[in-house]
Coordinates of N, CA and C and ligand atoms in Angstrom, one line a residue:
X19 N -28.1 -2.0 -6.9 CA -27.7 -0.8 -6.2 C -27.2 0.2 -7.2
X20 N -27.9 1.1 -7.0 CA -27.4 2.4 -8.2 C -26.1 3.4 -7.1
X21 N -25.7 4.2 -8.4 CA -24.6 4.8 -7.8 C -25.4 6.3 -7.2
X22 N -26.5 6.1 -7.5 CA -26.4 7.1 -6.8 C -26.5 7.0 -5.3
X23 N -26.4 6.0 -4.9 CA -26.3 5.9 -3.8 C -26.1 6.9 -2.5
X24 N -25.0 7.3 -3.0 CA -24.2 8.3 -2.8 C -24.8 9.2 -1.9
X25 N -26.0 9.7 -1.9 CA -26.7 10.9 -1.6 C -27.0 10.6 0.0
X26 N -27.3 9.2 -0.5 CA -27.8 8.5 1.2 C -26.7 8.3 2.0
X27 N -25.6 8.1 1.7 CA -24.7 7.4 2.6 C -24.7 6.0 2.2
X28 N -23.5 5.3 2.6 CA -24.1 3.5 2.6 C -23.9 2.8 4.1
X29 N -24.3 1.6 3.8 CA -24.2 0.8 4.9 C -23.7 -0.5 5.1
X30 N -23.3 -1.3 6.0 CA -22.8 -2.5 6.1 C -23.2 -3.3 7.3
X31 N -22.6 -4.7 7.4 CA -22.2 -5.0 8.8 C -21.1 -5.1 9.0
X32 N -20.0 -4.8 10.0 CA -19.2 -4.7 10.0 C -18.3 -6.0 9.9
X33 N -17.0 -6.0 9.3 CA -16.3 -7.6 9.3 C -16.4 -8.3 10.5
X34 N -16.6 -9.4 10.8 CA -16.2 -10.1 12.4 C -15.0 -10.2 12.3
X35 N -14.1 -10.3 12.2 CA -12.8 -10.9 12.4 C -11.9 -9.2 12.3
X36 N -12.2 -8.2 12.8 CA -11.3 -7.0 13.1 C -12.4 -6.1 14.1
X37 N -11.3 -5.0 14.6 CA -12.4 -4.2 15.6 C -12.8 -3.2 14.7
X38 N -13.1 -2.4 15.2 CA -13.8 -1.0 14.6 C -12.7 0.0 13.9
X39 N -11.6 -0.3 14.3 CA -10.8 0.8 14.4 C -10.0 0.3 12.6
X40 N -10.0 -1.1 12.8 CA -9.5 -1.8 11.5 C -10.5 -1.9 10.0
X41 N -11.9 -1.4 11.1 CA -13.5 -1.6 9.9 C -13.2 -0.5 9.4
X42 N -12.7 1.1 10.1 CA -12.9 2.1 10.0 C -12.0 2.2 8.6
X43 N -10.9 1.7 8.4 CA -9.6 2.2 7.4 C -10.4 1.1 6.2
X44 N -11.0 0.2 6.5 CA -11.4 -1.0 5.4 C -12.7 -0.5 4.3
X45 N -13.4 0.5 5.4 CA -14.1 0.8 4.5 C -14.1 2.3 3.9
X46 N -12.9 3.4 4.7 CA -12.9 4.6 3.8 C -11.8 4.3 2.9
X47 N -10.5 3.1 2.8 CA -9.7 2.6 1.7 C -10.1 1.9 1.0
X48 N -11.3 1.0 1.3 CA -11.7 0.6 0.3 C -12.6 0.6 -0.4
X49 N -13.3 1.5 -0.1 CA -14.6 2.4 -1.2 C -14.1 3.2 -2.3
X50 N -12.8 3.5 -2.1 CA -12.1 4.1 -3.3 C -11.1 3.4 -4.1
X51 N -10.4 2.1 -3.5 CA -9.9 1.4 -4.3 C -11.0 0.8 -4.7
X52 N -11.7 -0.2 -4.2 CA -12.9 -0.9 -5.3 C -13.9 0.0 -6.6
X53 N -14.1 1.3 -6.4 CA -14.0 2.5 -7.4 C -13.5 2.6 -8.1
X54 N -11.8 2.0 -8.1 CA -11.1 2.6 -9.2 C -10.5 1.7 -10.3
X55 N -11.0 0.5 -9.2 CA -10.9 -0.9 -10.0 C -11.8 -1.2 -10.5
X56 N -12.7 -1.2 -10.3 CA -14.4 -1.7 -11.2 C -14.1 -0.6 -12.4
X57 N -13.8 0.5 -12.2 CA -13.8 1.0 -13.2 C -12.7 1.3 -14.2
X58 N -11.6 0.4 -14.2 CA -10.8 -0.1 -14.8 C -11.4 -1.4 -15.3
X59 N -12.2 -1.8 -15.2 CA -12.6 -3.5 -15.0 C -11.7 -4.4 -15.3
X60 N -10.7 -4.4 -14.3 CA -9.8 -5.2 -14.0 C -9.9 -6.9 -14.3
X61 N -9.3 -7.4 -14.6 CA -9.7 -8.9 -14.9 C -8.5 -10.1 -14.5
X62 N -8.5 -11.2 -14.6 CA -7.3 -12.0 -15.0 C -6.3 -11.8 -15.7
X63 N -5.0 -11.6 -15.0 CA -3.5 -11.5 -16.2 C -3.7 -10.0 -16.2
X64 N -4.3 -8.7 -16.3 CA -3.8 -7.7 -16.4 C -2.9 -7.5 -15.3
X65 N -2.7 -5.7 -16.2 CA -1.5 -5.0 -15.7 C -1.9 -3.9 -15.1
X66 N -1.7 -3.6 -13.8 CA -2.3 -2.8 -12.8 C -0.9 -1.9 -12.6
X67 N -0.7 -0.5 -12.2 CA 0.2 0.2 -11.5 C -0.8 1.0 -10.3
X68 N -0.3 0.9 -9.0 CA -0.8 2.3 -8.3 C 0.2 2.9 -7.5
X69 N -0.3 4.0 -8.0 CA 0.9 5.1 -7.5 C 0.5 5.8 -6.3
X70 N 0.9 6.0 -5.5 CA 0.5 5.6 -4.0 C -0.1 4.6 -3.4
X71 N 1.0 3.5 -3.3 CA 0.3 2.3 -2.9 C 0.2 1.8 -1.4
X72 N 0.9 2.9 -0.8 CA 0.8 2.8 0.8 C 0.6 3.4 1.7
X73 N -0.5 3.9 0.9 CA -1.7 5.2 1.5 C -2.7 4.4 1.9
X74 N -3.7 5.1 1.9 CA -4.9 4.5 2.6 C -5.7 3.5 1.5
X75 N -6.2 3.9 0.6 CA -6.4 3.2 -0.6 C -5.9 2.9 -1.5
X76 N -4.5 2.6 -1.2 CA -3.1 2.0 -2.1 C -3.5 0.6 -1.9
X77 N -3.2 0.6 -0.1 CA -3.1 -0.5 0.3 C -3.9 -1.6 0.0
X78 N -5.2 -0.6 0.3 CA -6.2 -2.0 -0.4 C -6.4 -2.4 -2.2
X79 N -5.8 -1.4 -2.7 CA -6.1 -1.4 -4.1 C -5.2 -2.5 -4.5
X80 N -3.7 -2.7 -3.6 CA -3.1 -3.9 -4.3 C -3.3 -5.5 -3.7
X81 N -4.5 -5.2 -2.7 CA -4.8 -6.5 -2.1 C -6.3 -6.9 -3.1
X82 N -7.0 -6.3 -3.4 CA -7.7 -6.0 -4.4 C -8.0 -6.7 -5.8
X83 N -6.7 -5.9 -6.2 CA -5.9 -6.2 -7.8 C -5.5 -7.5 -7.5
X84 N -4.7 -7.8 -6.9 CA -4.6 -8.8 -6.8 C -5.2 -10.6 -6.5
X85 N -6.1 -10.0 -5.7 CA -7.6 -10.9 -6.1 C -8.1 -11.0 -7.1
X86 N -8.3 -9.7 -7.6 CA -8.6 -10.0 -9.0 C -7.7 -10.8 -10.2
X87 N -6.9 -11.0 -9.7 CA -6.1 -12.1 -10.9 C -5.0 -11.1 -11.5
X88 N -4.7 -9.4 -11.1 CA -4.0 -8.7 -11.9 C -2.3 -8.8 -11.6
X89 N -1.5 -8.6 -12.6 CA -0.1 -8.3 -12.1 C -0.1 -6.9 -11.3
X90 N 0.7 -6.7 -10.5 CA 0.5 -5.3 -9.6 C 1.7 -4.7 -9.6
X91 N 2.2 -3.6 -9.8 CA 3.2 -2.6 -9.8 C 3.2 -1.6 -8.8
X92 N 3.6 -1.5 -7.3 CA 3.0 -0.3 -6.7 C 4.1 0.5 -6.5
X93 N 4.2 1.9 -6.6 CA 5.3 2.8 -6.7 C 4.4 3.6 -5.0
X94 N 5.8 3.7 -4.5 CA 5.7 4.0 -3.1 C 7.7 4.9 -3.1
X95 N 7.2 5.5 -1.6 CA 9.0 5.8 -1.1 C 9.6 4.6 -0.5
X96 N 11.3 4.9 -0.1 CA 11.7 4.1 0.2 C 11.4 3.1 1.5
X97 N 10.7 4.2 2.3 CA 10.6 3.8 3.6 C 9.4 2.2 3.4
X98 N 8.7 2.4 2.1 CA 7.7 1.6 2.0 C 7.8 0.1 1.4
X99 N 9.4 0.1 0.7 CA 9.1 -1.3 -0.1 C 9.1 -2.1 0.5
X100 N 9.6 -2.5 1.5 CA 8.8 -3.8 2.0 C 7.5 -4.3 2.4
X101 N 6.8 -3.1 2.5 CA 5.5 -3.1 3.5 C 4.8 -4.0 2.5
X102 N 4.9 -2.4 0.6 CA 4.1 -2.9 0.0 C 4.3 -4.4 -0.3
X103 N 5.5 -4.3 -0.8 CA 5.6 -6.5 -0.9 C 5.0 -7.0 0.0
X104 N 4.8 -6.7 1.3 CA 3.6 -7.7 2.3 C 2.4 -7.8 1.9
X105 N 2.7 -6.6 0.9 CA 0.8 -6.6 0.6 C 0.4 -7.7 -0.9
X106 N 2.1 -8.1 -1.2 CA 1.5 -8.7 -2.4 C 1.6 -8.1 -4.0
X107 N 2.3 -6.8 -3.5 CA 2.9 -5.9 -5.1 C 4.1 -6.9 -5.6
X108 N 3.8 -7.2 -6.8 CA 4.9 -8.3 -7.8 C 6.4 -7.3 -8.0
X109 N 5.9 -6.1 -8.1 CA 7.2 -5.2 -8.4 C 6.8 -4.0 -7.7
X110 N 8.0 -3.3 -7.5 CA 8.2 -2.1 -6.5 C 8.8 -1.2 -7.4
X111 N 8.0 0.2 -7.6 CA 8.9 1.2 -8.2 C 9.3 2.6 -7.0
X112 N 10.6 3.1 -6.7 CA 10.6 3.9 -5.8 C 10.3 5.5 -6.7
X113 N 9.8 6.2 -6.1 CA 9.3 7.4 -6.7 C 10.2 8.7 -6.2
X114 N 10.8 8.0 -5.4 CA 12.4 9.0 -5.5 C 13.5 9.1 -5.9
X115 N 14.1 7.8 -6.9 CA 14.7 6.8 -7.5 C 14.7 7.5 -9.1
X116 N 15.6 8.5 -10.1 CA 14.9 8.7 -11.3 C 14.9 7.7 -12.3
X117 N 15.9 6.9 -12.0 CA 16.2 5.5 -13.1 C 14.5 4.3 -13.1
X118 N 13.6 4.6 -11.7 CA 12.3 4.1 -11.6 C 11.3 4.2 -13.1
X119 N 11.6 5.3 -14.2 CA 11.1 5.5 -15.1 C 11.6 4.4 -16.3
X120 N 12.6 4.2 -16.2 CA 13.2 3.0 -17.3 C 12.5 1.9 -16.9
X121 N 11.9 1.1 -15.8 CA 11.1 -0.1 -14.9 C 9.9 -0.6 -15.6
X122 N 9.1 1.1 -16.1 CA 7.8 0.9 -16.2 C 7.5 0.0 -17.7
X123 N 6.0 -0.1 -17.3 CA 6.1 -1.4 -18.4 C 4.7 -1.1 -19.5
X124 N 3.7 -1.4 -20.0 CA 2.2 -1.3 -20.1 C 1.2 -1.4 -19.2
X125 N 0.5 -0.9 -19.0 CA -0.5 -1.2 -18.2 C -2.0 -1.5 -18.9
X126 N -2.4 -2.0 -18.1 CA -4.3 -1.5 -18.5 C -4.8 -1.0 -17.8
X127 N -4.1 -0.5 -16.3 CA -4.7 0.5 -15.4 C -3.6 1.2 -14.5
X128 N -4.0 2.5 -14.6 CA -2.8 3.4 -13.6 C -3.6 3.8 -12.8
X129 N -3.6 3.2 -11.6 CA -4.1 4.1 -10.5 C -3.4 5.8 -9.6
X130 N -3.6 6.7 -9.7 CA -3.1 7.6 -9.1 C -3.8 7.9 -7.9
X131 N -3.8 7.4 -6.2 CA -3.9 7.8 -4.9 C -3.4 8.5 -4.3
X132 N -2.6 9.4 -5.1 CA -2.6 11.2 -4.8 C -2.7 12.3 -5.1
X133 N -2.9 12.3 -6.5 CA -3.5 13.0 -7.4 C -2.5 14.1 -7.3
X134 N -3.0 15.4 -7.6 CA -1.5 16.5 -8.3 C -0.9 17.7 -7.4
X135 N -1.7 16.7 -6.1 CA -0.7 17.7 -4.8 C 0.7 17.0 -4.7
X136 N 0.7 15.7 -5.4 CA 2.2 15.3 -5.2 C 2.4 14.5 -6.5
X137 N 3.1 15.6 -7.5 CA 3.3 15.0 -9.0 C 5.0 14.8 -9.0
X138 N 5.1 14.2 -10.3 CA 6.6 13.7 -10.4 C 6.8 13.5 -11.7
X139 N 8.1 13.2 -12.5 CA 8.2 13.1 -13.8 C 7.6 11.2 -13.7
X140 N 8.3 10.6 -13.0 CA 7.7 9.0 -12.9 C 6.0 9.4 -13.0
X141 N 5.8 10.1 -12.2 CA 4.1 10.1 -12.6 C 3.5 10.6 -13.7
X142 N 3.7 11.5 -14.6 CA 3.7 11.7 -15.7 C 4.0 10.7 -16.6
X143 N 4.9 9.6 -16.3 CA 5.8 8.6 -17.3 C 4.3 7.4 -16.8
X144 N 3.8 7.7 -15.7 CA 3.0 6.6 -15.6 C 1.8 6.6 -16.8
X145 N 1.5 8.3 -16.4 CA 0.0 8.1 -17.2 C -0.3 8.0 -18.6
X146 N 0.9 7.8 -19.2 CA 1.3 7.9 -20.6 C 1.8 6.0 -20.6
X147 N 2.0 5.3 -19.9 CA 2.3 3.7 -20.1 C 1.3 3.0 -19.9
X148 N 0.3 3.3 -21.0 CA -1.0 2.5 -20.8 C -0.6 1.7 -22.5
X149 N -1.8 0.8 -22.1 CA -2.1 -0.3 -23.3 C -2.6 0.3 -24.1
X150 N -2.8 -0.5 -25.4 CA -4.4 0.2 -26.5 C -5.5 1.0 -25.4
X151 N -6.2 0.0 -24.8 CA -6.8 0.1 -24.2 C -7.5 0.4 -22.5
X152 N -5.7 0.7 -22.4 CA -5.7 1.0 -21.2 C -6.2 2.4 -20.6
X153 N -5.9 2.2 -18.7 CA -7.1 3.7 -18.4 C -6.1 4.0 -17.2
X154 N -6.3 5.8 -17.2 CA -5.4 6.3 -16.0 C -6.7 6.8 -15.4
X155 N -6.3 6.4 -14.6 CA -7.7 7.2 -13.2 C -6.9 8.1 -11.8
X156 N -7.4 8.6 -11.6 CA -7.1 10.2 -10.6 C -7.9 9.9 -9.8
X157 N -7.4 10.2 -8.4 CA -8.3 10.5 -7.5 C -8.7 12.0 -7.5
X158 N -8.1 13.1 -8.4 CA -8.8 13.9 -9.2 C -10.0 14.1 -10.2
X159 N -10.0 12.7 -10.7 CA -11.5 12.7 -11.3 C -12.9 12.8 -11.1
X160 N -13.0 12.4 -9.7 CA -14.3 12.5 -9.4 C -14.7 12.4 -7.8
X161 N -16.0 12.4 -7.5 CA -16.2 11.8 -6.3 C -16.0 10.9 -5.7
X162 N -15.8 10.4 -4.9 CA -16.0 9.1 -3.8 C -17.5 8.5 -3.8
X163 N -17.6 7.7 -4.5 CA -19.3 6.8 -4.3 C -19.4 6.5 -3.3
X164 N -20.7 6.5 -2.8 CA -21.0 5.4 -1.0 C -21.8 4.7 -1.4
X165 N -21.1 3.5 -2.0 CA -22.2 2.1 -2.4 C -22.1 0.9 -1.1
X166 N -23.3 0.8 -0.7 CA -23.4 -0.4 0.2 C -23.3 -1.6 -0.4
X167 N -23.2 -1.8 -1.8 CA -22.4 -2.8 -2.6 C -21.2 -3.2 -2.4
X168 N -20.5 -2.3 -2.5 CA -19.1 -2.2 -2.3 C -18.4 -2.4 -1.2
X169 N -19.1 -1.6 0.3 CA -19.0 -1.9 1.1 C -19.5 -3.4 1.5
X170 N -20.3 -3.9 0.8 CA -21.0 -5.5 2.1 C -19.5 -6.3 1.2
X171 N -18.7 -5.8 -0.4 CA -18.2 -6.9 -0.9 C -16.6 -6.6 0.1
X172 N -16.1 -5.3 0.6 CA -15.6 -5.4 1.6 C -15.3 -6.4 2.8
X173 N -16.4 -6.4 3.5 CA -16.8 -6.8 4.8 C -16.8 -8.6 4.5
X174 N -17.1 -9.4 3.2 CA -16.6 -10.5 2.8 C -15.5 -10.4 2.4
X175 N -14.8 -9.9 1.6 CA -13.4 -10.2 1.8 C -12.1 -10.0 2.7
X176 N -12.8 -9.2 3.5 CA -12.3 -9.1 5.0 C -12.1 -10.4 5.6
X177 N -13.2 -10.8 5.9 CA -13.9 -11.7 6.4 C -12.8 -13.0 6.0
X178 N -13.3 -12.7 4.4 CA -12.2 -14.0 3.8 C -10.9 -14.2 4.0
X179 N -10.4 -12.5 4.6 CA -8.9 -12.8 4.7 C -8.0 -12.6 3.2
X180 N -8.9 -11.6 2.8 CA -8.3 -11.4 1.1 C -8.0 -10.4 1.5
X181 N -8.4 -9.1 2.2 CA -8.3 -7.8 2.4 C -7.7 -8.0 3.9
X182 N -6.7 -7.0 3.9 CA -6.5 -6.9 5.2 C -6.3 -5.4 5.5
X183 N -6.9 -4.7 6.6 CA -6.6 -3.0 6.0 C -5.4 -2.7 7.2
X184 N -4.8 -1.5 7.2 CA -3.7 -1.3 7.5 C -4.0 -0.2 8.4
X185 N -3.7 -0.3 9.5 CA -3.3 1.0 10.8 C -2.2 1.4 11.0
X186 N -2.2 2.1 10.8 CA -0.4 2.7 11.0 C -0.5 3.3 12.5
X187 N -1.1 4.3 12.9 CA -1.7 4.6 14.3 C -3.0 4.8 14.8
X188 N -3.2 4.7 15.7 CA -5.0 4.8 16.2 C -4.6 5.9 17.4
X189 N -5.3 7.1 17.1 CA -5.8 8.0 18.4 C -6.7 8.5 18.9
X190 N -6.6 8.7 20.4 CA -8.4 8.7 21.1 C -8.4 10.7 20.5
X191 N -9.6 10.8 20.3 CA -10.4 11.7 20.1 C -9.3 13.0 20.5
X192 N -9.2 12.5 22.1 CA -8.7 14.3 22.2 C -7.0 14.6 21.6
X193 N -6.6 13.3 20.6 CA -5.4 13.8 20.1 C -5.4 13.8 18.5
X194 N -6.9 14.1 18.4 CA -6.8 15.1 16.8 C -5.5 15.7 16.1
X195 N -5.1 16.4 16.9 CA -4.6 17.7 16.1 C -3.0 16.5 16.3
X196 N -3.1 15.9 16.6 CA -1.5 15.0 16.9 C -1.6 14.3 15.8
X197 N -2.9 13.8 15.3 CA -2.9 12.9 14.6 C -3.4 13.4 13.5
X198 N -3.7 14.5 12.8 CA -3.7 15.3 12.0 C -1.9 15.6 11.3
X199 N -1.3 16.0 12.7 CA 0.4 16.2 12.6 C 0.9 15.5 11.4
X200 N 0.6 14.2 12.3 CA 1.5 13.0 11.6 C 0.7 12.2 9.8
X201 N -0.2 13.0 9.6 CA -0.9 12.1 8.1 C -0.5 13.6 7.8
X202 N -0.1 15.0 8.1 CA 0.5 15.5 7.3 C 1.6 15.6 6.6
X203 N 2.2 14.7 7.4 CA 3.8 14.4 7.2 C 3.6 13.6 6.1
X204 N 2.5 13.3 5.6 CA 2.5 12.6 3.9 C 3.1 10.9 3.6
X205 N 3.5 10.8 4.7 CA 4.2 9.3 5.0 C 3.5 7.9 6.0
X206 N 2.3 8.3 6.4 CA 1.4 7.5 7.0 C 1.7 5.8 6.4
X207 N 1.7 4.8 6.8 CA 1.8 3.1 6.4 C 0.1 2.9 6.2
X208 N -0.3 3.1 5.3 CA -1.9 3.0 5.4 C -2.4 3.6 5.9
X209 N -3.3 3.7 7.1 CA -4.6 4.7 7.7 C -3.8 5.1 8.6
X210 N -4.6 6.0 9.5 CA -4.8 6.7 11.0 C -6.0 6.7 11.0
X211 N -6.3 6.2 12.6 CA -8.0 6.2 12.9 C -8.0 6.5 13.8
X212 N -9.1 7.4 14.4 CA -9.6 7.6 15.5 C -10.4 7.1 16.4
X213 N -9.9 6.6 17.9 CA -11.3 5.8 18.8 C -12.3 7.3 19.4
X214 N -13.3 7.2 18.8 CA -14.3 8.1 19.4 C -14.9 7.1 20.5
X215 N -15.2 7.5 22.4 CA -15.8 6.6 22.9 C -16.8 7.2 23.2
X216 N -18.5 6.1 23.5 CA -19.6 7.5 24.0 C -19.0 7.0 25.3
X217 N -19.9 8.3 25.9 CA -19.8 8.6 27.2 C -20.9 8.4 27.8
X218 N -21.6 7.9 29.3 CA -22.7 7.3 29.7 C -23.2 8.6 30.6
Ligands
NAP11 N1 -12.8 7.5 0.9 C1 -12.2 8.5 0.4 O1 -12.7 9.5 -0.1 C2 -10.7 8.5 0.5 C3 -10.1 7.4 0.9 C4 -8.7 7.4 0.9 C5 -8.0 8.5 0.6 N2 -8.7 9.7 0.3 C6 -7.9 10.9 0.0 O2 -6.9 10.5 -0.9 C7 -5.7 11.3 -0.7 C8 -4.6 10.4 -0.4 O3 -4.8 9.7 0.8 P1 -3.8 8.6 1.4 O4 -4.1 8.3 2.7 O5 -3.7 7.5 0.4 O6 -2.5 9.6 1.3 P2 -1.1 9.8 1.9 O7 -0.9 9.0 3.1 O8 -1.0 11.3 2.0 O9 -0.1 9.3 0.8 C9 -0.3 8.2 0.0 C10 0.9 7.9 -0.9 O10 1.6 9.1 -1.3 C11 3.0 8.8 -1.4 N3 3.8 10.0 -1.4 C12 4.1 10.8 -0.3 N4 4.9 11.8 -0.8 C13 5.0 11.7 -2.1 C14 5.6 12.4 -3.2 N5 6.3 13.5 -2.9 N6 5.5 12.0 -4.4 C15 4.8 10.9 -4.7 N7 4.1 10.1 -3.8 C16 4.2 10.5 -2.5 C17 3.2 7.9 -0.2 O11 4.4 7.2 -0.3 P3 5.4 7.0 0.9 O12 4.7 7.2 2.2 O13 5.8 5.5 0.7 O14 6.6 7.9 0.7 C18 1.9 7.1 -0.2 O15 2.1 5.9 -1.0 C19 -6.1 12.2 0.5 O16 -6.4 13.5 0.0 C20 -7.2 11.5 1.1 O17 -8.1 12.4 1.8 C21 -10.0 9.7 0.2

């Protein structure tokens, strides 16, 4: 599958073991964490940080990373450190916290999942704590790929119970603008999704 994919859209079957509403967050979080990990090519024993890790594609990035064999660092607010620990982050840095910058360690990959509408001196401190050969990636950098690759390796590790994706709330269609409200509020626990139903 080439990346250009892209142009087409991709496709899947959806996991069995979640509804639509839980497919819906699994595969727009995690087309971008699997993105940013392949292209770190994450391995065994590395050192992973993401900085928003309990966003939409945080969440999966450190269930992810951590399949992958990596140590995981996820910097989140306070409201969040427990969550991320459920998810499996080895260490927690608070990003409102300034002493959080003394914590940081080497990496071989900085993930940033918010890119420079919400910068910080900790985030600056991140992108500069790489390895020899380490790599900072932005959700600034580029597009979103739509690889049906990516997606079908989704939908098995769904399946497997490696990935689990996260709903913070689900709203029917005619409460958009409520549910718009609240992911503006910048504090979302993973996704919001919408139930669109047809009508007969
Ligand atoms: N498929 C895609 O193309 C795709 C997929 C996912 C996301 N996105 C895009 O990626 C962006 C981020 O999405 P998201 O759902 O992950 O974002 P989000 O819910 O807005 O925020 C994610 C992270 O930002 C942290 N945060 C909030 N305020 C902060 C601050 N002042 N300084 C530092 N961090 C702060 C949050 O931490 P706390 O809540 O713990 O404070 C959380 O970990 C959006 O623009 C979204 O559209 C695109």
């Amino acid at each position: 599958m080439k990346e250009g994919d892209s142009k087409q859209g991709c496709l899947a079957v959806k996991p069995r073991n979640i509804g639509f509403e839980e497919a819906t967050s699994a595969a727009y979080g995690g087309l971008l964490a699997f993105q940013y990990l392949e292209k770190g090519n994450i391995t065994h024993g590395q050192n992973v940080l993401i900085y928003g890790a309990s966003g939409t594609s945080g969440t999966i990035a450190i269930q992810y990373a951590k399949y992958l064999g990596a140590t995981v660092t996820a910097v989140c607010g306070p409201s969040h450190i427990e969550f991320v620990t459920s998810l499996g982050a080895d260490s927690i840095l608070d990003y409102t916290k300034d002493e959080s910058i003394t914590y940081l360690e080497e990496y071989d990959l900085v993930i940033d999942t918010v890119g420079k509408r919400k910068t910080s001196e900790l985030k600056k401190a991140c992108a500069q704590a790489l390895r020899g050969n380490g790599k900072y990636i932005s959700i600034d950098d580029g597009a979103l790929l739509l690889r049906s690759d990516r997606l079908n390796k989704i939908t098995e590790l769904v399946e497997l119970g490696v990935i689990k994706p996260v709903n913070d709330r689900v709203y029917p269609f005619e409460q958009m603008i409520e549910a718009h409200r609240y992911v503006e509020m910048g504090h979302k626990t993973g996704n919001v999704a919408i139930t669109v139903h047809k009508t007969t």
